[in-house]
Short mmCIF file of C-alpha atoms in Angstrom, two decimals:
data_model
loop_
_atom_site.label_atom_id
_atom_site.label_comp_id
_atom_site.label_asym_id
_atom_site.label_seq_id
_atom_site.Cartn_x
_atom_site.Cartn_y
_atom_site.Cartn_z
CA MET A 1 0.28 0.12 0.04
CA LEU A 2 1.62 3.43 -1.37
CA THR A 3 0.39 6.75 0.15
CA HIS A 4 0.57 9.70 -1.51
CA GLY A 5 3.43 11.07 0.69
CA ASN A 6 5.00 7.74 -0.67
CA LEU A 7 4.70 8.42 -4.12
CA THR A 8 5.99 12.32 -3.44
CA ALA A 9 9.09 10.94 -1.81
CA ALA A 10 9.72 8.54 -4.63
CA MET A 11 9.26 10.88 -7.28
CA ALA A 12 11.94 13.72 -5.57
CA GLY A 13 14.22 10.74 -5.02
CA LEU A 14 14.11 9.50 -8.25
CA ARG A 15 14.75 12.79 -9.75
CA ARG A 16 17.80 13.32 -7.17
CA THR A 17 19.27 9.90 -7.78
CA LEU A 18 18.91 9.45 -11.88
CA GLY A 19 19.12 13.35 -12.51
CA THR A 20 15.92 13.41 -14.51
CA ASP A 21 14.06 16.83 -15.49
CA CYS A 22 11.98 17.68 -17.82
CA ARG A 23 14.28 16.73 -21.22
CA SER A 24 14.33 13.39 -20.22
CA ARG A 25 12.84 10.52 -22.05
CA ILE A 26 12.63 7.53 -19.68
CA GLY A 27 11.91 4.22 -21.41
CA GLY A 28 11.74 0.52 -20.60
CA TRP A 29 9.59 -2.45 -21.19
CA LEU A 30 9.03 -3.12 -17.49
CA PRO A 31 5.07 -4.27 -17.17
CA ARG A 32 2.90 -1.65 -15.38
CA ARG A 33 1.42 -3.50 -13.11
CA HIS A 34 4.88 -3.66 -10.82
CA THR A 35 6.11 -0.44 -9.48
CA PRO A 36 9.26 0.22 -11.22
CA GLY A 37 7.32 -0.09 -14.45
CA LEU A 38 4.37 1.94 -13.57
CA ILE A 39 6.03 4.31 -10.83
CA GLY A 40 9.38 4.61 -12.42
CA GLN A 41 8.59 4.24 -16.21
CA VAL A 42 4.98 6.53 -16.40
CA LEU A 43 4.58 8.09 -13.27
CA HIS A 44 8.16 10.02 -12.98
CA PRO A 45 7.78 11.23 -16.37
CA LEU A 46 4.72 12.49 -15.93
CA TRP A 47 5.42 13.92 -12.64
CA LEU A 48 8.38 15.65 -14.63
CA GLY A 49 6.89 16.93 -17.71
CA ALA A 50 9.17 14.59 -19.41
CA THR A 51 8.63 11.82 -22.28
CA ALA A 52 7.57 8.42 -21.10
CA VAL A 53 8.55 5.53 -24.18
CA THR A 54 6.97 2.09 -22.97
CA LEU A 55 8.26 -0.60 -24.89
CA PRO A 56 6.53 -3.76 -25.18
CA ALA A 57 8.21 -7.11 -23.33
CA GLU A 58 7.62 -10.05 -25.81
CA PRO A 59 10.09 -8.69 -28.37
CA TYR A 60 13.34 -8.41 -25.86
CA ARG A 61 12.92 -12.03 -24.51
CA THR A 62 14.34 -13.42 -27.81
CA ASP A 63 16.41 -10.35 -29.28
CA PRO A 64 17.87 -8.41 -26.47
CA LEU A 65 19.72 -6.41 -28.57
CA GLY A 66 16.37 -4.83 -30.10
CA TRP A 67 16.04 -2.92 -26.76
CA LEU A 68 19.65 -1.27 -27.76
CA ARG A 69 17.88 -0.61 -30.96
CA ALA A 70 14.93 1.01 -29.12
CA ILE A 71 17.14 3.02 -27.15
CA SER A 72 18.72 4.38 -30.27
CA ARG A 73 15.94 4.76 -31.89
CA HIS A 74 13.96 6.99 -29.68
CA GLY A 75 16.69 8.61 -27.91
CA ILE A 76 15.94 7.47 -24.50
CA THR A 77 17.92 8.85 -21.73
CA GLU A 78 17.21 6.83 -18.67
CA THR A 79 16.21 3.30 -18.26
CA LEU A 80 15.78 0.48 -15.61
CA ALA A 81 16.65 -3.22 -16.32
CA PRO A 82 17.52 -6.31 -14.72
CA ASP A 83 21.56 -7.50 -14.64
CA VAL A 84 20.14 -10.47 -16.97
CA LEU A 85 19.37 -8.05 -19.92
CA HIS A 86 22.40 -6.18 -19.80
CA ALA A 87 24.31 -9.41 -19.34
CA ARG A 88 22.60 -11.03 -22.42
CA CYS A 89 23.32 -7.92 -24.33
CA ALA A 90 27.08 -7.86 -23.61
CA ALA A 91 27.36 -11.31 -24.33
CA LEU A 92 25.57 -10.95 -28.27
CA LEU A 93 27.20 -7.73 -29.30
CA GLY A 94 30.74 -9.48 -29.16
CA ASP A 95 34.27 -7.58 -30.08
CA GLU A 96 32.38 -6.22 -33.29
CA PRO A 97 28.94 -4.23 -32.37
CA PRO A 98 26.34 -4.03 -34.82
CA ALA A 99 26.75 -0.41 -37.02
CA GLY A 100 23.98 1.87 -36.96
CA LEU A 101 23.38 2.31 -33.18
CA ASP A 102 23.96 5.41 -31.13
CA LEU A 103 23.70 4.96 -27.32
CA SER A 104 25.28 8.59 -26.70
CA ARG A 105 22.02 9.69 -25.47
CA TRP A 106 21.75 7.50 -22.93
CA ARG A 107 22.42 8.93 -19.09
CA THR A 108 21.69 6.38 -16.87
CA ALA A 109 21.19 2.68 -17.34
CA LEU A 110 20.34 1.28 -13.95
CA ASN A 111 20.82 -2.48 -13.15
CA ALA A 112 18.83 -2.94 -10.69
CA GLY A 113 15.92 -6.04 -9.73
CA GLU A 114 18.28 -8.77 -9.59
CA PRO A 115 21.78 -9.37 -8.01
CA VAL A 116 24.26 -7.29 -9.97
CA SER A 117 27.28 -8.97 -11.60
CA ALA A 118 30.75 -7.25 -11.36
CA GLY A 119 30.92 -9.16 -14.70
CA THR A 120 28.36 -7.47 -16.25
CA MET A 121 29.13 -3.85 -15.01
CA ALA A 122 32.85 -4.62 -16.77
CA ALA A 123 31.51 -6.17 -19.68
CA PHE A 124 28.45 -3.90 -20.68
CA PRO A 125 30.06 -0.58 -21.09
CA GLN A 126 33.17 -2.27 -22.67
CA ARG A 127 30.98 -3.53 -25.30
CA CYS A 128 28.62 -0.65 -25.69
CA ALA A 129 31.52 1.86 -25.68
CA PRO A 130 31.65 1.64 -29.63
CA LEU A 131 28.14 2.71 -29.79
CA GLY A 132 28.28 5.85 -27.93
CA LEU A 133 27.79 4.74 -24.50
CA ARG A 134 29.50 7.18 -21.86
CA PRO A 135 31.50 5.40 -19.37
CA ASP A 136 29.38 6.27 -16.38
CA THR A 137 25.62 5.55 -17.69
CA LEU A 138 25.87 1.66 -16.50
CA VAL A 139 25.05 2.08 -12.64
CA ALA A 140 24.30 -0.52 -9.81
CA GLY A 141 21.59 -0.09 -7.49
CA TYR A 142 18.94 -1.61 -5.33
CA VAL A 143 15.53 -1.09 -5.48
CA PRO A 144 13.58 -2.65 -2.53
CA ALA A 145 9.95 -4.25 -3.61
CA GLU A 146 7.94 -3.22 -1.15
CA GLY A 147 7.75 0.37 -1.66
CA ALA A 148 7.96 2.99 -4.44
CA PRO A 149 10.80 2.39 -6.54
CA VAL A 150 13.87 4.93 -4.41
CA PRO A 151 16.62 3.21 -5.94
CA LEU A 152 19.99 2.98 -3.55
CA ALA A 153 22.62 3.59 -6.86
CA THR A 154 26.61 3.36 -6.37
CA GLY A 155 27.86 6.06 -7.26
CA ARG A 156 25.02 8.48 -7.23
CA VAL A 157 23.55 11.35 -4.83
CA PRO A 158 21.75 9.33 -1.78
CA VAL A 159 18.22 10.16 -1.23
CA PRO A 160 17.82 11.94 2.04
CA GLY A 161 15.95 10.14 4.77
CA VAL A 162 16.64 6.56 3.54
CA ASP A 163 18.74 4.34 5.44
CA PHE A 164 19.84 0.76 4.82
CA ALA A 165 21.16 -2.35 7.41
CA VAL A 166 22.29 -5.94 6.55
CA VAL A 167 20.93 -7.40 9.50
CA ASP A 168 21.47 -11.26 10.89
CA PRO A 169 18.03 -12.28 10.17
CA LEU A 170 17.90 -14.54 13.49
CA THR A 171 19.12 -11.46 15.76
CA GLY A 172 18.71 -8.28 14.03
CA ARG A 173 21.93 -7.15 14.87
CA ARG A 174 23.88 -4.86 12.05
CA LEU A 175 26.60 -7.29 10.29
CA PRO A 176 30.28 -5.42 9.41
CA ASP A 177 31.50 -4.86 6.10
CA GLY A 178 31.53 -7.80 3.95
CA ALA A 179 29.34 -10.16 6.16
CA PRO A 180 26.05 -11.31 4.15
CA GLY A 181 22.93 -10.88 5.93
CA GLU A 182 19.22 -9.66 5.21
CA ILE A 183 18.66 -6.34 4.19
CA TRP A 184 16.61 -3.82 5.77
CA VAL A 185 15.54 -0.54 4.62
CA ARG A 186 13.37 2.65 5.70
CA GLY A 187 12.53 5.97 4.28
CA PRO A 188 9.22 8.11 3.17
CA ALA A 189 8.70 5.90 0.32
CA VAL A 190 8.64 2.56 2.01
CA ALA A 191 4.80 0.83 1.78
CA THR A 192 2.56 0.94 4.85
CA GLY A 193 1.89 -2.56 4.23
CA HIS A 194 0.24 -5.36 2.08
CA TRP A 195 -3.41 -4.58 0.94
CA GLY A 196 -5.41 -7.31 2.38
CA GLY A 197 -2.29 -8.21 4.58
CA PRO A 198 -2.32 -8.90 8.59
CA SER A 199 -3.42 -5.66 10.39
CA ASP A 200 -0.08 -6.02 12.34
CA THR A 201 2.53 -4.80 10.02
CA ALA A 202 5.26 -4.32 12.07
CA PRO A 203 6.96 -7.36 12.17
CA GLN A 204 7.57 -6.50 8.30
CA PHE A 205 7.48 -2.83 7.99
CA ALA A 206 8.51 -1.70 11.32
CA ALA A 207 11.18 -3.90 12.34
CA ARG A 208 14.04 -2.60 14.83
CA VAL A 209 17.62 -3.20 14.54
CA ALA A 210 18.88 -4.51 17.66
CA GLU A 211 19.91 -2.00 20.00
CA GLY A 212 19.15 0.62 17.67
CA PRO A 213 16.30 2.44 15.83
CA GLY A 214 12.96 0.94 14.25
CA GLY A 215 11.14 1.73 11.32
CA PHE A 216 12.87 -0.79 8.53
CA LEU A 217 11.05 -2.89 6.07
CA ARG A 218 12.77 -6.28 6.73
CA THR A 219 12.91 -6.76 2.45
CA GLY A 220 13.57 -11.04 2.16
CA ASP A 221 16.76 -9.69 0.11
CA LEU A 222 20.35 -11.12 1.29
CA GLY A 223 23.25 -8.74 1.15
CA LEU A 224 26.23 -7.29 2.05
CA THR A 225 28.64 -4.05 2.21
CA VAL A 226 31.47 -3.43 0.24
CA ASN A 227 33.37 -0.68 1.55
CA GLY A 228 29.81 0.96 2.76
CA ARG A 229 28.00 0.23 -0.24
CA LEU A 230 24.96 -2.12 -0.65
CA ARG A 231 25.10 -5.08 -2.79
CA MET A 232 22.57 -7.41 -3.38
CA THR A 233 23.47 -11.04 -3.44
CA GLY A 234 20.05 -12.88 -3.75
CA ARG A 235 16.93 -13.94 -1.51
CA VAL A 236 16.72 -15.38 1.58
CA ARG A 237 14.09 -18.31 0.37
CA ASP A 238 16.10 -19.08 -2.55
CA ALA A 239 19.09 -20.23 -1.39
CA LEU A 240 19.89 -24.04 -2.48
CA LEU A 241 21.16 -26.91 -0.61
CA VAL A 242 22.48 -29.24 -3.12
CA ASP A 243 25.14 -32.11 -2.40
CA GLY A 244 26.21 -30.61 1.05
CA ARG A 245 26.71 -27.07 -0.61
CA THR A 246 24.55 -23.67 -0.17
CA LEU A 247 24.43 -22.30 -3.69
CA HIS A 248 22.91 -19.12 -4.70
CA PRO A 249 20.65 -19.45 -8.08
CA GLN A 250 21.66 -16.35 -9.66
CA ASP A 251 25.13 -17.31 -9.44
CA VAL A 252 24.88 -20.26 -11.33
CA GLU A 253 22.32 -18.72 -13.77
CA ARG A 254 24.66 -15.75 -14.34
CA GLU A 255 27.52 -18.24 -15.55
CA LEU A 256 24.91 -19.98 -17.59
CA LEU A 257 24.97 -16.91 -19.72
CA GLY A 258 28.07 -16.82 -20.87
CA CYS A 259 28.48 -20.54 -21.79
CA ALA A 260 27.10 -20.20 -25.16
CA LYS A 261 25.56 -17.42 -27.68
CA ALA A 262 22.87 -19.68 -28.45
CA LEU A 263 21.71 -19.69 -24.38
CA GLY A 264 18.92 -17.04 -23.08
CA SER A 265 17.83 -16.90 -19.34
CA ALA A 266 17.83 -20.05 -17.32
CA ARG A 267 16.19 -20.83 -14.14
CA VAL A 268 17.92 -23.09 -11.35
CA PHE A 269 16.21 -24.58 -8.45
CA CYS A 270 16.04 -27.90 -6.28
CA ALA A 271 13.68 -30.61 -6.92
CA GLY A 272 12.75 -30.46 -2.85
CA PRO A 273 12.08 -27.39 -1.01
CA GLY A 274 15.23 -26.06 -0.95
CA ALA A 275 17.28 -29.24 -1.40
CA GLY A 276 18.04 -31.95 -3.29
CA THR A 277 18.46 -32.58 -6.90
CA LEU A 278 19.47 -29.67 -8.80
CA VAL A 279 17.33 -28.86 -11.63
CA VAL A 280 18.02 -26.41 -14.39
CA VAL A 281 15.70 -25.10 -16.87
CA GLN A 282 17.68 -23.36 -19.58
CA GLU A 283 16.33 -21.18 -22.78
CA VAL A 284 18.06 -21.74 -25.97
CA VAL A 285 17.60 -18.73 -28.10
CA ARG A 286 18.62 -20.17 -31.14
CA THR A 287 20.05 -23.19 -32.43
CA ALA A 288 22.04 -23.74 -36.14
CA GLY A 289 19.96 -23.95 -38.84
CA GLY A 290 16.80 -24.10 -36.30
CA ALA A 291 17.89 -27.81 -36.11
CA ARG A 292 17.85 -29.70 -32.55
CA THR A 293 21.08 -31.91 -33.24
CA GLY A 294 23.15 -29.33 -31.62
CA LEU A 295 21.05 -29.54 -28.04
CA PRO A 296 23.26 -32.35 -26.71
CA ARG A 297 26.16 -30.89 -26.86
CA LEU A 298 24.71 -27.56 -25.28
CA ALA A 299 23.55 -29.65 -22.58
CA ALA A 300 26.71 -31.23 -22.20
CA ARG A 301 28.43 -27.75 -22.13
CA ILE A 302 26.23 -26.57 -19.26
CA ARG A 303 26.74 -29.98 -16.97
CA ALA A 304 30.40 -29.68 -17.28
CA LEU A 305 30.35 -25.91 -16.69
CA ILE A 306 28.26 -26.48 -13.41
CA ALA A 307 30.28 -29.19 -12.22
CA GLU A 308 33.58 -27.03 -12.77
CA GLU A 309 32.09 -23.84 -11.05
CA PHE A 310 30.07 -25.33 -8.40
CA GLY A 311 31.26 -28.70 -7.64
CA VAL A 312 27.79 -30.09 -7.88
CA GLU A 313 25.94 -32.37 -10.32
CA THR A 314 23.20 -31.71 -12.24
CA GLY A 315 20.07 -34.17 -11.92
CA ALA A 316 17.69 -32.39 -14.06
CA LEU A 317 18.14 -30.50 -17.52
CA LEU A 318 15.67 -28.95 -19.44
CA LEU A 319 16.39 -27.08 -22.79
CA VAL A 320 13.26 -24.81 -23.40
CA ARG A 321 12.00 -22.21 -25.96
CA PRO A 322 12.64 -18.55 -25.05
CA GLY A 323 9.85 -17.20 -22.90
CA THR A 324 9.73 -20.11 -20.47
CA VAL A 325 11.36 -18.92 -17.70
CA ARG A 326 9.72 -15.37 -17.74
CA GLY A 327 6.09 -15.58 -18.58
CA ALA A 328 4.96 -12.45 -21.36
CA GLY A 329 5.08 -8.84 -19.94
CA THR A 330 6.46 -9.74 -16.44
CA ALA A 331 10.02 -8.66 -14.90
CA LYS A 332 9.71 -11.03 -12.23
CA ILE A 333 11.92 -14.08 -11.85
CA ARG A 334 9.55 -16.30 -11.13
CA ARG A 335 11.70 -19.55 -9.90
CA ALA A 336 9.05 -20.95 -7.41
CA LEU A 337 6.22 -20.89 -10.11
CA LEU A 338 8.35 -22.50 -12.53
CA ARG A 339 9.59 -25.48 -9.92
CA GLU A 340 5.67 -25.74 -9.43
CA ARG A 341 5.23 -26.22 -13.19
CA TYR A 342 8.14 -28.93 -13.40
CA LEU A 343 6.95 -30.71 -10.59
CA ARG A 344 3.75 -31.31 -12.48
CA GLY A 345 5.10 -32.11 -15.49
CA GLU A 346 4.15 -29.13 -17.19
CA VAL A 347 7.60 -27.85 -18.64
CA ARG A 348 8.04 -28.58 -22.19
CA ALA A 349 11.32 -29.10 -23.12
CA LEU A 350 13.10 -29.26 -26.63
CA HIS A 351 15.63 -31.50 -25.22
CA ALA A 352 15.59 -33.36 -21.50
CA GLU A 353 18.49 -35.04 -19.69
CA PHE A 354 18.20 -36.68 -16.08
CA GLY A 355 20.81 -38.39 -14.28
CA PRO A 356 20.83 -41.70 -12.58
CA GLY A 357 17.93 -42.23 -10.17
CA VAL A 358 16.22 -39.51 -11.48
CA GLY A 359 13.09 -39.55 -13.60
CA ALA A 360 10.99 -37.12 -15.53
CA PRO A 361 8.06 -35.59 -13.55
CA ARG A 362 4.57 -37.04 -14.47
CA ARG A 363 2.19 -34.96 -15.70
CA GLY A 364 -0.28 -33.79 -13.16
CA GLY A 365 1.96 -34.62 -10.59
CA ALA A 366 2.25 -33.14 -7.02
CA ALA A 367 3.93 -29.80 -6.99
#
């Protein structure tokens, strides 16, 4: 639930952090049923008296470079997009970027909504520099889900009144620099509760740091500080236990992006609730000549990468069509929903492999 005061604070915070003004052309494909899409890409340019460029989501699932072409064509100056889109663009650009793209008018590309990879932050500006991208355009940020989108952006002017803490979720104590914990945030743009939710919102929306102030939102996000700067690393509920090792699925999914140009987004989860056999659902953007003969080789590369980088075996691997892991019109990761569909045998694969003792889920099975 967002009040008028929340939205007013968000507008001023976005302008301060992103440097927007009436000359801005704010654009993107984030769906308008989520706060970054509705408030950041529509309400904010209206409040500024600027220009909103709303892009359809579906084309960029199979053609990420189409996003860059739209930014060039419309002269978009500010965007917000997840790390995976920046990473895929960097991988597809290669060492010889396509001609005809002009990214010189792009002033702020906020990389937020998912954990931000240092590799993406290095590769994307390097690959886009020949297209006119300024060195300081790509900015790592963190946007809390339960609130109007006031981002915490690395290297940008901080928003007055916004405070964050990395906290031990069991004790409520602040953790030192470099120690991972749950991200707590407070500020004038944080929501007051969930519509239709419990009347007592204090446990999530007004938490108190041990021996310190209250009024913090417990985000459910994992993170740490590096030299005082916040970095999101994952979600509390998403951590996986595989072969005695704790994995953050985003780490595996990010590594898979660089495995082959034919690969798109991936989702990684366990067959059991947070533990058990590792399941990988990997989108295949394209295959040579449209044939499926190369899929077993792609599968072998994926298995080898996961074993080498993370020391675990892949129990089930499904190569699927684009759009399977992210539904049409959504920027959400939807990992839990995809797991339920997998367990019910509803994920249709172009190619599927299962390890010893792991059978394919039966359609209509229990989730």
